[in-house]
PDB file of C-alpha atoms in Angstrom:
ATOM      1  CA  UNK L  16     -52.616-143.442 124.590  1.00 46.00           C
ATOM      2  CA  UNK L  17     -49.303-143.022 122.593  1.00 53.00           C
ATOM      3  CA  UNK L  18     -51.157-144.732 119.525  1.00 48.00           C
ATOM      4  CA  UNK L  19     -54.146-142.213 120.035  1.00 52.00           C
ATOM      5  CA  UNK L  20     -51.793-139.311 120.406  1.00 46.00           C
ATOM      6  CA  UNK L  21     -49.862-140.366 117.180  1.00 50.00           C
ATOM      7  CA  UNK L  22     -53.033-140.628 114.770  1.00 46.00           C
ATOM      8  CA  UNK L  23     -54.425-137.479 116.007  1.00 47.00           C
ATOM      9  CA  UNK L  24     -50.870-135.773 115.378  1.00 47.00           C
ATOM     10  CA  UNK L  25     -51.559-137.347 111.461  1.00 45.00           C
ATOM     11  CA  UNK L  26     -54.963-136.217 111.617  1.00 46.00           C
ATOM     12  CA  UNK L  27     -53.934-132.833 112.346  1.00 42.00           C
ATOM     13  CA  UNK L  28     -51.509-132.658 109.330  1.00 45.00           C
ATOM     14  CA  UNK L  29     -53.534-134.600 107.022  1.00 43.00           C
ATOM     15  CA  UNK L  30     -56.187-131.390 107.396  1.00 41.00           C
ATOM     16  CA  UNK L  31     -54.062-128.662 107.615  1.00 43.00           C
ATOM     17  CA  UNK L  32     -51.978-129.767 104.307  1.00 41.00           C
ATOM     18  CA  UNK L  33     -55.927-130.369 102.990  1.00 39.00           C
ATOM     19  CA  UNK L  34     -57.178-126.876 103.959  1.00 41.00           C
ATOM     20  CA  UNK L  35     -54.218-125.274 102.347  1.00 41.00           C
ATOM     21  CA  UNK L  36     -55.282-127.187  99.095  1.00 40.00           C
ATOM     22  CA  UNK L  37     -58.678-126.171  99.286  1.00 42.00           C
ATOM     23  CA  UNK L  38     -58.119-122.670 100.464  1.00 49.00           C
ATOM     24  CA  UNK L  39     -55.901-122.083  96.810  1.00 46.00           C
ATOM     25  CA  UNK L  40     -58.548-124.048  94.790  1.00 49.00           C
ATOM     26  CA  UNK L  41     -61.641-122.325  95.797  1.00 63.00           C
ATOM     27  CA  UNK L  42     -59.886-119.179  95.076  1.00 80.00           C
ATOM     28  CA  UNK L  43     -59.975-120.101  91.593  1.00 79.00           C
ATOM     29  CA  UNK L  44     -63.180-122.100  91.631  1.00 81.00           C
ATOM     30  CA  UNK L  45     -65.024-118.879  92.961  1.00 79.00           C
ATOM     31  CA  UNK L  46     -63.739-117.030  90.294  1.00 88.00           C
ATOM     32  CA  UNK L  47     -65.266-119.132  87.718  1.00 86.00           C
ATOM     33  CA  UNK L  48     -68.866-119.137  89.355  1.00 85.00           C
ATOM     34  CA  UNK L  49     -68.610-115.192  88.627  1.00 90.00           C
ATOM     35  CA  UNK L  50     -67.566-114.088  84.839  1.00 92.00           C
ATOM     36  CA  UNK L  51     -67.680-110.863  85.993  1.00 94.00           C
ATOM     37  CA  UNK L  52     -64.559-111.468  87.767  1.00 95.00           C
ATOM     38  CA  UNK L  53     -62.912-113.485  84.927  1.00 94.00           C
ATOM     39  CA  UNK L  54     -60.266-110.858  84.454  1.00 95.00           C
ATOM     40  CA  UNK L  55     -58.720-110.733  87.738  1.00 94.00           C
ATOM     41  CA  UNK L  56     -59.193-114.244  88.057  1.00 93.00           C
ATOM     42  CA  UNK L  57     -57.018-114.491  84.846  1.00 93.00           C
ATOM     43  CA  UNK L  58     -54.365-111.859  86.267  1.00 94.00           C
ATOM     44  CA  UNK L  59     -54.007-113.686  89.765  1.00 93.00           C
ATOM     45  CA  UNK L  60     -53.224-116.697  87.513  1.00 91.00           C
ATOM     46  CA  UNK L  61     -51.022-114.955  85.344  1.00 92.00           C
ATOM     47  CA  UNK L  62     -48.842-113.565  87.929  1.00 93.00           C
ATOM     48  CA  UNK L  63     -48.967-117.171  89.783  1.00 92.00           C
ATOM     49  CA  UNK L  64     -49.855-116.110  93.178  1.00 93.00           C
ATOM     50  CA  UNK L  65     -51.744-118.476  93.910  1.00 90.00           C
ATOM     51  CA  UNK L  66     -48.911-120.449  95.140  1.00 88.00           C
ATOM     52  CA  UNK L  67     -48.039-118.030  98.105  1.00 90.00           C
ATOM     53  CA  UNK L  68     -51.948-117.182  98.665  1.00 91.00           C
ATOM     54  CA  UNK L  69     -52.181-121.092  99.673  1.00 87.00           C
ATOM     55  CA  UNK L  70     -50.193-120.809 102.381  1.00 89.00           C
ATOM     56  CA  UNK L  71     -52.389-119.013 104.240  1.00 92.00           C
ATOM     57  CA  UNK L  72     -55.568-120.192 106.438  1.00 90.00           C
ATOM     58  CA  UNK L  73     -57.428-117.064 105.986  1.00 94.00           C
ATOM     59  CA  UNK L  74     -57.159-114.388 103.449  1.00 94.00           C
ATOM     60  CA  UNK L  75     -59.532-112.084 101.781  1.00 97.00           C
ATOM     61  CA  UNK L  76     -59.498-111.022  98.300  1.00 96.00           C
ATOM     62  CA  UNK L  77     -60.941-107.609  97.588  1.00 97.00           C
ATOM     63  CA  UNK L  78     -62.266-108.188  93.666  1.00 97.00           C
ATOM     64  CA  UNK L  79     -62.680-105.703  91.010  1.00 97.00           C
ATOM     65  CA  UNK L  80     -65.251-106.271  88.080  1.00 96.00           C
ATOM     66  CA  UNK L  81     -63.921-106.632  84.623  1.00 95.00           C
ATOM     67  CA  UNK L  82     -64.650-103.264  83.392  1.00 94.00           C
ATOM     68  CA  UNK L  83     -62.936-101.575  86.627  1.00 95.00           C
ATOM     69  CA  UNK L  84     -60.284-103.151  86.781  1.00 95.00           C
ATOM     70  CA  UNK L  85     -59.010-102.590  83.232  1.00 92.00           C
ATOM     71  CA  UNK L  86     -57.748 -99.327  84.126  1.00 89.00           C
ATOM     72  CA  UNK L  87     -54.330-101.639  85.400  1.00 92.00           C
ATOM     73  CA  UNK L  88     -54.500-104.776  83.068  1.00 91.00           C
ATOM     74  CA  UNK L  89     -51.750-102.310  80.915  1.00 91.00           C
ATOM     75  CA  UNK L  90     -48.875-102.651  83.225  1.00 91.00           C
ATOM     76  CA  UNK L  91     -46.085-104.892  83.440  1.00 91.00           C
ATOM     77  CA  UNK L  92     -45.939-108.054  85.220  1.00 90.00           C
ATOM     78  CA  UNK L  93     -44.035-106.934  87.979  1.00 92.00           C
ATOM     79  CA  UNK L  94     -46.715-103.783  88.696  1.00 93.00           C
ATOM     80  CA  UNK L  95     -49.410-106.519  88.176  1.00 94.00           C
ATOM     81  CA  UNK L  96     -48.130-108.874  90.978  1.00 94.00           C
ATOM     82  CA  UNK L  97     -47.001-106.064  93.702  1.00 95.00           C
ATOM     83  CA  UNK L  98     -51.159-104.560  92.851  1.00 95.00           C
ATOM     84  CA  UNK L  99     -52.468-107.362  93.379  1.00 96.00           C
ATOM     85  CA  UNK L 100     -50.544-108.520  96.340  1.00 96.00           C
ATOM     86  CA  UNK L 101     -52.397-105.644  97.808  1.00 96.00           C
ATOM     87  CA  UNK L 102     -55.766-107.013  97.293  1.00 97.00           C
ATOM     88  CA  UNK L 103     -55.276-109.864  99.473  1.00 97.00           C
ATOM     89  CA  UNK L 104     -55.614-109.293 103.075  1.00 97.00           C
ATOM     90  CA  UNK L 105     -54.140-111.291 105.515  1.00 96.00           C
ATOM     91  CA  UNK L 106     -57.556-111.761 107.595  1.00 96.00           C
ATOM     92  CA  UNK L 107     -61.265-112.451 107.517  1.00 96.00           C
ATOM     93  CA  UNK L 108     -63.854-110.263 106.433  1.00 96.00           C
ATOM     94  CA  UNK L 109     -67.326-110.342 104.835  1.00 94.00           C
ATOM     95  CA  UNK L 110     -70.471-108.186 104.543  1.00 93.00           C
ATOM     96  CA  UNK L 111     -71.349-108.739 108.616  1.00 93.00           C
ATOM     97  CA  UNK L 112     -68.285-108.297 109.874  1.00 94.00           C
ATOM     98  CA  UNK L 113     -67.776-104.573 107.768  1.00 94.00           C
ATOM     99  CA  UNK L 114     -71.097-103.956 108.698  1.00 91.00           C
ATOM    100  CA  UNK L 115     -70.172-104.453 112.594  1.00 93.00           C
ATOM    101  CA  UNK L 116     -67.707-101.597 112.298  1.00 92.00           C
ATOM    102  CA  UNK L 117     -67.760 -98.892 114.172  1.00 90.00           C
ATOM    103  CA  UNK L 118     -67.438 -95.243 112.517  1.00 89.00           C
ATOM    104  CA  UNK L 119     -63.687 -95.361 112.444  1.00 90.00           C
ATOM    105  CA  UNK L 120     -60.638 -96.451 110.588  1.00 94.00           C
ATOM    106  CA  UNK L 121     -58.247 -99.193 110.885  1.00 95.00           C
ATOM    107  CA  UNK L 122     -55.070-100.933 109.148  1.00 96.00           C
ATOM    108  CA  UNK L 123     -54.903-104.492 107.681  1.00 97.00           C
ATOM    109  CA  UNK L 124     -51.745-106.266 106.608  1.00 97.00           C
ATOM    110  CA  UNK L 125     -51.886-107.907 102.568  1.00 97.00           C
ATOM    111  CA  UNK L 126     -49.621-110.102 101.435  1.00 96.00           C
ATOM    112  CA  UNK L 127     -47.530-107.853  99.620  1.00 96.00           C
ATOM    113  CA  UNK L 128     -45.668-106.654 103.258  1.00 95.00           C
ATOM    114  CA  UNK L 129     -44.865-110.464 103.269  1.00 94.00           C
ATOM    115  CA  UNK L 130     -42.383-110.335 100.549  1.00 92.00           C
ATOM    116  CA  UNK L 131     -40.385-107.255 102.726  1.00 90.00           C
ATOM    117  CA  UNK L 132     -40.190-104.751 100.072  1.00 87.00           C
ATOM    118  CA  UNK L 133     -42.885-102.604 101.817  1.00 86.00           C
ATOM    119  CA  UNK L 134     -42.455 -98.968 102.328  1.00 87.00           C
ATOM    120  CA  UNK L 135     -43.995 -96.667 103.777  1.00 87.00           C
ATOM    121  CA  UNK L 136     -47.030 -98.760 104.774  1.00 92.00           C
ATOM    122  CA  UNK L 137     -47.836 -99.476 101.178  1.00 92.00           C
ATOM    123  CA  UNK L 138     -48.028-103.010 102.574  1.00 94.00           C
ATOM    124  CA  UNK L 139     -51.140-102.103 104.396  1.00 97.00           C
ATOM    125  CA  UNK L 140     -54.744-100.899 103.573  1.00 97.00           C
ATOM    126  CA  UNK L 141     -56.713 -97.900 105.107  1.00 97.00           C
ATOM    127  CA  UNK L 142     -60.321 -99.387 106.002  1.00 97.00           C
ATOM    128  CA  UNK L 143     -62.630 -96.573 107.143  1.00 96.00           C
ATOM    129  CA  UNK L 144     -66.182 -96.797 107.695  1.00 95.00           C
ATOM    130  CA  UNK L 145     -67.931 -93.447 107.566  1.00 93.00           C
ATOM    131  CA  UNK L 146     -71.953 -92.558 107.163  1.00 91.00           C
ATOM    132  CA  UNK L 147     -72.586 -96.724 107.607  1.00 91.00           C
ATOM    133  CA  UNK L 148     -70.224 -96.694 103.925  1.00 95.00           C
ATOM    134  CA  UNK L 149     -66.946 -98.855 104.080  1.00 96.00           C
ATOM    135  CA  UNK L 150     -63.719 -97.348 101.998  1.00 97.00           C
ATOM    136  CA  UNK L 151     -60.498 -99.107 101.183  1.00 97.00           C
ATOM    137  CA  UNK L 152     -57.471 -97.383 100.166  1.00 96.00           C
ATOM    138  CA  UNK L 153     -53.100 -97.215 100.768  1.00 95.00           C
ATOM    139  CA  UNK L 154     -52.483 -96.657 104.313  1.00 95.00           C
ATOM    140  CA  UNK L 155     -49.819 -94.432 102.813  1.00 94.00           C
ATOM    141  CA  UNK L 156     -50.226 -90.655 104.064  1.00 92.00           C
ATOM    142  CA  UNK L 157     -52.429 -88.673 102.396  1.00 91.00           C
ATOM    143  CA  UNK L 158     -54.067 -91.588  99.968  1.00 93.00           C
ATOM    144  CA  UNK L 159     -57.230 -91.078  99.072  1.00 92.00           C
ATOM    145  CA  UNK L 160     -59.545 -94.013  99.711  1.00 93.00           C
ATOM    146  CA  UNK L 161     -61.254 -94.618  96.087  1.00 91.00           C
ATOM    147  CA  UNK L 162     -62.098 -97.820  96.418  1.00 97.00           C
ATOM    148  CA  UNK L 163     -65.558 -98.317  97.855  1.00 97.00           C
ATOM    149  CA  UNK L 164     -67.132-101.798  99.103  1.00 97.00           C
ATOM    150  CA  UNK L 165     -69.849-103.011  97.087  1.00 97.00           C
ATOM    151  CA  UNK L 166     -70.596-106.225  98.428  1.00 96.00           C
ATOM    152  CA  UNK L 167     -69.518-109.998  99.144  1.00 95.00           C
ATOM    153  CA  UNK L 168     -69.313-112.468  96.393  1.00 94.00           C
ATOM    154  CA  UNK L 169     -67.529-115.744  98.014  1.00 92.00           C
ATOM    155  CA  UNK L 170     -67.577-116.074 102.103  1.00 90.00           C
ATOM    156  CA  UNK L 171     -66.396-119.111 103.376  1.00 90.00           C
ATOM    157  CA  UNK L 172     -66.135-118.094 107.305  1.00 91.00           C
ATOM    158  CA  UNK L 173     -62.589-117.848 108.594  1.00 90.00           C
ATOM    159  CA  UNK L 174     -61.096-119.219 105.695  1.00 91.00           C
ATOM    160  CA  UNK L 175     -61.416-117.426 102.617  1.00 92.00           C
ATOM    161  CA  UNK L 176     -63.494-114.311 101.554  1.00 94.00           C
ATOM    162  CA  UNK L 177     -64.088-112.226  98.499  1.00 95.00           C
ATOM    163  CA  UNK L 178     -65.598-109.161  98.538  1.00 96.00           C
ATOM    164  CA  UNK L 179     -65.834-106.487  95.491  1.00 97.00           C
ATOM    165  CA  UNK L 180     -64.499-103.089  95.410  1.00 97.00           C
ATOM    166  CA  UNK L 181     -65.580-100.267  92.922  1.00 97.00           C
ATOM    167  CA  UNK L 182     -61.937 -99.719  91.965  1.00 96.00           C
ATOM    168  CA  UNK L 183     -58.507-101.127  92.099  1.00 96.00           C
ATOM    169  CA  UNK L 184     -56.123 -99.795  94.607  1.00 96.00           C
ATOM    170  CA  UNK L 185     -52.534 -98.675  93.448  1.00 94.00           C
ATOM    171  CA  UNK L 186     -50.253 -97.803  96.294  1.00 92.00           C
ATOM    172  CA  UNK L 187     -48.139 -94.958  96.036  1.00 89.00           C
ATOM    173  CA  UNK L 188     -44.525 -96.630  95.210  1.00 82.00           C
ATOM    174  CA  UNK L 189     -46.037 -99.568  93.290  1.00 81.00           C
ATOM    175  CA  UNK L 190     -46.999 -97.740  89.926  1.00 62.00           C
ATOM    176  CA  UNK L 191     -49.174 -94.524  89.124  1.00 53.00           C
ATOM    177  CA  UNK L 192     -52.174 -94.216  91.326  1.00 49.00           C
ATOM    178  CA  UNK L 193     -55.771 -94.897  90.078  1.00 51.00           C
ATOM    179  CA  UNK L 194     -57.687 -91.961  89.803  1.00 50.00           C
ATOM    180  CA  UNK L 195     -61.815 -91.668  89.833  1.00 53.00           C
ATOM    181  CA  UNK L 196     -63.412 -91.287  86.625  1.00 54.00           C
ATOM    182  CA  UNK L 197     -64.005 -87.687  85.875  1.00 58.00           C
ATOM    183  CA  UNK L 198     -68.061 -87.223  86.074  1.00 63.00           C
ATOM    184  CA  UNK L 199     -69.448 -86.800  82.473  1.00 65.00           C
ATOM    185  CA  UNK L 200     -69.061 -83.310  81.224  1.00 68.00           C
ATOM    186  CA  UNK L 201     -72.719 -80.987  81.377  1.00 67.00           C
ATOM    187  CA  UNK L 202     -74.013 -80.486  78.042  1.00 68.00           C
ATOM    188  CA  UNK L 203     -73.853 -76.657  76.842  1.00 72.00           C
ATOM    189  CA  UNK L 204     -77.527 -75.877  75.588  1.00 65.00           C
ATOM    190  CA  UNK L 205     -76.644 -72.618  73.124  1.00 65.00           C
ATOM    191  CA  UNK L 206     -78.587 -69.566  74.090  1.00 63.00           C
ATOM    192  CA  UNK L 207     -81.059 -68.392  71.894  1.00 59.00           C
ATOM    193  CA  UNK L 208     -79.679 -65.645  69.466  1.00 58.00           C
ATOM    194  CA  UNK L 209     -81.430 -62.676  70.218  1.00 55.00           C
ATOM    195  CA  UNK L 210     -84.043 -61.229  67.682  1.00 55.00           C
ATOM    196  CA  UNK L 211     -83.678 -57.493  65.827  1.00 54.00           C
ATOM    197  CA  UNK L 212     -85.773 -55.355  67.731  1.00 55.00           C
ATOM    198  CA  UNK L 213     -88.061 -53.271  65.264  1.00 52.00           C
ATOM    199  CA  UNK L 214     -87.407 -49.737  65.827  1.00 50.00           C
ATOM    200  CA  UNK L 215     -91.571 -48.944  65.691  1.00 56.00           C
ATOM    201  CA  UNK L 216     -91.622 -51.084  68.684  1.00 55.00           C
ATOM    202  CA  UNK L 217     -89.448 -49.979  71.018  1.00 51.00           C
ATOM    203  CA  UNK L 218     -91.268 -46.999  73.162  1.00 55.00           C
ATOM    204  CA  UNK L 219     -90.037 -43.692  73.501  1.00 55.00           C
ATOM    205  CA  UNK L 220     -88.795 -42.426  76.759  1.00 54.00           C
ATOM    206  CA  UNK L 221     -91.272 -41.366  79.170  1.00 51.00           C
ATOM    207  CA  UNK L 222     -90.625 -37.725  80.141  1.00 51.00           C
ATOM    208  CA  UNK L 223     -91.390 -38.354  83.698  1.00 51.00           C
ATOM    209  CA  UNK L 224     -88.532 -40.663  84.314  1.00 45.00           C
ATOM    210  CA  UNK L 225     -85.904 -38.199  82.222  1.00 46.00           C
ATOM    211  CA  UNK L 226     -82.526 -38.478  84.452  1.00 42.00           C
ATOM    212  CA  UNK L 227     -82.281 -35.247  83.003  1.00 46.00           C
ATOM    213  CA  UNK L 228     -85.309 -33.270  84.189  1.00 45.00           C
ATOM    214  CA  UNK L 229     -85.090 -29.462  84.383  1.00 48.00           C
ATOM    215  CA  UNK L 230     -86.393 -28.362  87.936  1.00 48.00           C
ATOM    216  CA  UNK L 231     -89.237 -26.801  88.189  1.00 47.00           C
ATOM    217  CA  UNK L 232     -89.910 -23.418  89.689  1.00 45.00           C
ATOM    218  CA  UNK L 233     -90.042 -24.305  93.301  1.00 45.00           C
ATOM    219  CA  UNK L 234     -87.129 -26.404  93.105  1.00 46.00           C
ATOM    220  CA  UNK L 235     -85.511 -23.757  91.311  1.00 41.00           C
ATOM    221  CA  UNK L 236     -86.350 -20.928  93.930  1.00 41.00           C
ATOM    222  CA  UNK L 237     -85.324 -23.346  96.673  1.00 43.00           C
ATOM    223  CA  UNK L 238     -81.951 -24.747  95.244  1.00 47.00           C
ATOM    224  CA  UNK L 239     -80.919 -21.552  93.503  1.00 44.00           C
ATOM    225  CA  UNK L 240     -79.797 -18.139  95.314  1.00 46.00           C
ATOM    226  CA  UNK L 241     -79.782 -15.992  92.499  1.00 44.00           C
ATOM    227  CA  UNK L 242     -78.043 -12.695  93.053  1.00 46.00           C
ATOM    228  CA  UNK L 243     -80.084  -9.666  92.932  1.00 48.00           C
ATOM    229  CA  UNK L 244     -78.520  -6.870  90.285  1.00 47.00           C
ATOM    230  CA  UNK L 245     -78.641  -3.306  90.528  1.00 46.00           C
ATOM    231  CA  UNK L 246     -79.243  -0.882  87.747  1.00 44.00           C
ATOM    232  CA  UNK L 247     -75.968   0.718  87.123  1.00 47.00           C
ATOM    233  CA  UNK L 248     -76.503   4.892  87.037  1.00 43.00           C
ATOM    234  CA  UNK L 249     -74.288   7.719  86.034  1.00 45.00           C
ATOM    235  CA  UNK L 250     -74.549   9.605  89.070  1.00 42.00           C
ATOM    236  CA  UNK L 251     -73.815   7.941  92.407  1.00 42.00           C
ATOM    237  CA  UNK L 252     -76.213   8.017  94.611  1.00 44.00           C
ATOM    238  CA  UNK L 253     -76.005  11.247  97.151  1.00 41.00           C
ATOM    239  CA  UNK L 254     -76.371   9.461 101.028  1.00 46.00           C
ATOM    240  CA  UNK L 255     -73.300   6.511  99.402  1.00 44.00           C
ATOM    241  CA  UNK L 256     -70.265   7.486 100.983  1.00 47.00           C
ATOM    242  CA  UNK L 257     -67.186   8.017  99.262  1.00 46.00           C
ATOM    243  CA  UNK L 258     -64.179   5.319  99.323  1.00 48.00           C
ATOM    244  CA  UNK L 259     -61.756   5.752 101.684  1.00 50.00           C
ATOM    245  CA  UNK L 260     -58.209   6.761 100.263  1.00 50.00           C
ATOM    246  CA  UNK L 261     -55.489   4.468  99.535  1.00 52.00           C
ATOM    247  CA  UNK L 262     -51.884   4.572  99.501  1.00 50.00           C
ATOM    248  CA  UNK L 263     -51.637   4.551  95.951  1.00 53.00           C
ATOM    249  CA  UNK L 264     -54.788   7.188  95.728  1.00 54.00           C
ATOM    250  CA  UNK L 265     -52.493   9.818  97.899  1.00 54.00           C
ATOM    251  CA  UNK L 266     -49.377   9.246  95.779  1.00 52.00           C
ATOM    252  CA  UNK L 267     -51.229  10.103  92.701  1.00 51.00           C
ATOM    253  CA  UNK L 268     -53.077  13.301  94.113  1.00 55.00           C
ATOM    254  CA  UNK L 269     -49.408  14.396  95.490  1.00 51.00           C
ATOM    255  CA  UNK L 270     -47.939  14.114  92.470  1.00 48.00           C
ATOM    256  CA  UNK L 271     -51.015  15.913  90.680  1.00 52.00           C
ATOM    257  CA  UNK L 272     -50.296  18.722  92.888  1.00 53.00           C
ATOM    258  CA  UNK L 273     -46.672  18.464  92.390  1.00 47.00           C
ATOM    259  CA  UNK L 274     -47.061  19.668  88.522  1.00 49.00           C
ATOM    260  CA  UNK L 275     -48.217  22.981  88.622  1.00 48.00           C
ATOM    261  CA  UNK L 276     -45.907  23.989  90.706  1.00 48.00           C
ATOM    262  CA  UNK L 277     -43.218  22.499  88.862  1.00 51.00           C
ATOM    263  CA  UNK L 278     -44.784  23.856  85.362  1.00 51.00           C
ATOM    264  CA  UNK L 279     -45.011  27.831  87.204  1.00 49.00           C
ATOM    265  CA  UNK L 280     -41.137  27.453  88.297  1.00 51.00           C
ATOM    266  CA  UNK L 281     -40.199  26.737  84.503  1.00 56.00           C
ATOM    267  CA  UNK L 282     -42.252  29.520  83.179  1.00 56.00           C
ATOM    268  CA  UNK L 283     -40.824  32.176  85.633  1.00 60.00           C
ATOM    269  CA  UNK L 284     -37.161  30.346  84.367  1.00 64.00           C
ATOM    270  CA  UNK L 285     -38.211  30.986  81.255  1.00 66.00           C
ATOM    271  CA  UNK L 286     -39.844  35.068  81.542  1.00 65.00           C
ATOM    272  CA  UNK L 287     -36.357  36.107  83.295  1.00 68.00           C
ATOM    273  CA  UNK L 288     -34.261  34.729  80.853  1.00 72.00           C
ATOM    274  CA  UNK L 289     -36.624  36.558  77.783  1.00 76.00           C
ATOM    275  CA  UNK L 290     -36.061  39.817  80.283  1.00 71.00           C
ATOM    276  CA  UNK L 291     -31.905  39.044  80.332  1.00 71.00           C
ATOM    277  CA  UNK L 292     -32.019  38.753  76.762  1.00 74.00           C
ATOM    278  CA  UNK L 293     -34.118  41.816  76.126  1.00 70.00           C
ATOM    279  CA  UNK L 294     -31.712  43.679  78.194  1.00 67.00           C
ATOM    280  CA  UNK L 295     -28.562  42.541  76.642  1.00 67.00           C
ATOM    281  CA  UNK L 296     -30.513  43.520  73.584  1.00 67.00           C
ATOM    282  CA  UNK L 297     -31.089  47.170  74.511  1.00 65.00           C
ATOM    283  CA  UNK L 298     -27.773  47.213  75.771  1.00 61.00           C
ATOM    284  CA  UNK L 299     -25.915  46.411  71.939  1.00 63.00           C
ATOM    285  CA  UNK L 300     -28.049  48.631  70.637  1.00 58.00           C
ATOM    286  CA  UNK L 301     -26.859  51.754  72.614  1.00 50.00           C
TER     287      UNK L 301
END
């Protein structure tokens, strides 16, 4: 029993060490069945992770196509590595098991939380499944999730799985996010210029529809009170009765009255003086 025990203990190690060596080859090996992959295949190379992806059982890459992912291929090593990092997830998934999501969202660990410089879940991905589509994206708040599945290119069940996504996912904190490409701008179709109108062809103005229409008789006798005018005469008319004094009227008519008198009291002044002089007269004279 102790023998039995002892070579299954070897067996045991003999596979595990095994599986680790086959889980970091066939990450290379399925990159070279697909050239349209060769660039990230290049880039995982490049930044040598394939030595930490080996330790791990099950992983699964999330690979973007040459011409996607060359929106990133610009940065620095370091960027490189910590991007890429957060394409491998620490767990299984291919086209049946995204398709057996429900219509929610959930969080999976990559391998760049591993190396503890994580913040602010930039270690983790958003998955979120929504009208039957699946979305990846930073599980950082308020990322948007870009990166769309397309489909599986490697599955080997449990062990190693790669999947593509339509574009690469930058985490907030790792480098400058990834935006969409802008939709291709609408062509502007000139408008025709418009042609000189020939005066000869241009119609005059109807007079019926004339904003400016005089009214007609009816309208004008029902819209318009004209004022009736009287003839004016030189005589006023013998039944009208005569206007009532005013104020003003009686001060007038006083004073009218007041200058005769006043005109009789200077003559008689003046006719007794002539008489005193006439008498003082007569008087020298005797």
């Amino acid at each position: 029993m102790g023998l039995n025990a002892s070579l299954s203990l070897f067996s045991l190690t003999i596979l595990l060490v095994f599986s680790k060596v086959v889980a970091a080859d066939n990450i290379t090996l399925a990159f070279e069945k697909y050239s349209n992959f060769s660039t990230m295949s290049n880039l995982f190379t490049q930044t040598k992770l394939t030595v930490p992806i080996s330790k791990y059982q099950t992983i699964t890459v999330l690979a973007v196509s040459n011409d996607a992912i060359s929106s990133i291929t610009n940065r620095s090593d370091v960027e490189l590595k910590n991007i890429l990092m957060t394409h491998v997830i620490l767990d299984y998934y291919d086209e049946l098991k995204l398709q057996a999501m429900r219509e929610k969202s959930i969080m999976l660990t990559t391998l760049y939380q591993t190396t503890g410089l994580g913040e602010e879940m930039n270690g983790f991905l958003n998955v979120t499944k929504m009208e039957g589509r699946v979305y990846f994206g930073s599980a950082v708040k308020n990322s948007p999730l870009n990166a769309e599945y397309v489909s599986t290119v490697y599955h080997n069940p449990y062990n190693l799985s790669i999947i593509e996504i339509s574009m690469p996912i930058v985490a907030p904190g790792l480098s400058l996010a990834v935006l969409p490409p802008p939709p291709p701008p609408v062509p502007i179709v000139p408008s025709p210029s418009p042609s000189p109108i020939d005066a000869s062809m241009v119609p005059a103005p109807s007079p019926m529809v004339n904003a400016t229409t005089a009214p007609g008789p009816a309208d004008a006798a029902s819209d318009t009170v004209v004022p009736k005018t009287t003839p004016t005469t030189d005589t006023p008319e013998a039944d009208s009765p005569a206007p009532a004094p005013t104020a003003d009227n009686e001060k007038i008519e006083a004073a009218d009255k007041a200058k005769p008198s006043s005109s009789a009291c200077k003559a008689g002044s003046r006719f007794d003086l002539i008489l005193l002089l006439a008498f003082f007269v007569s008087f020298a004279g005797f």
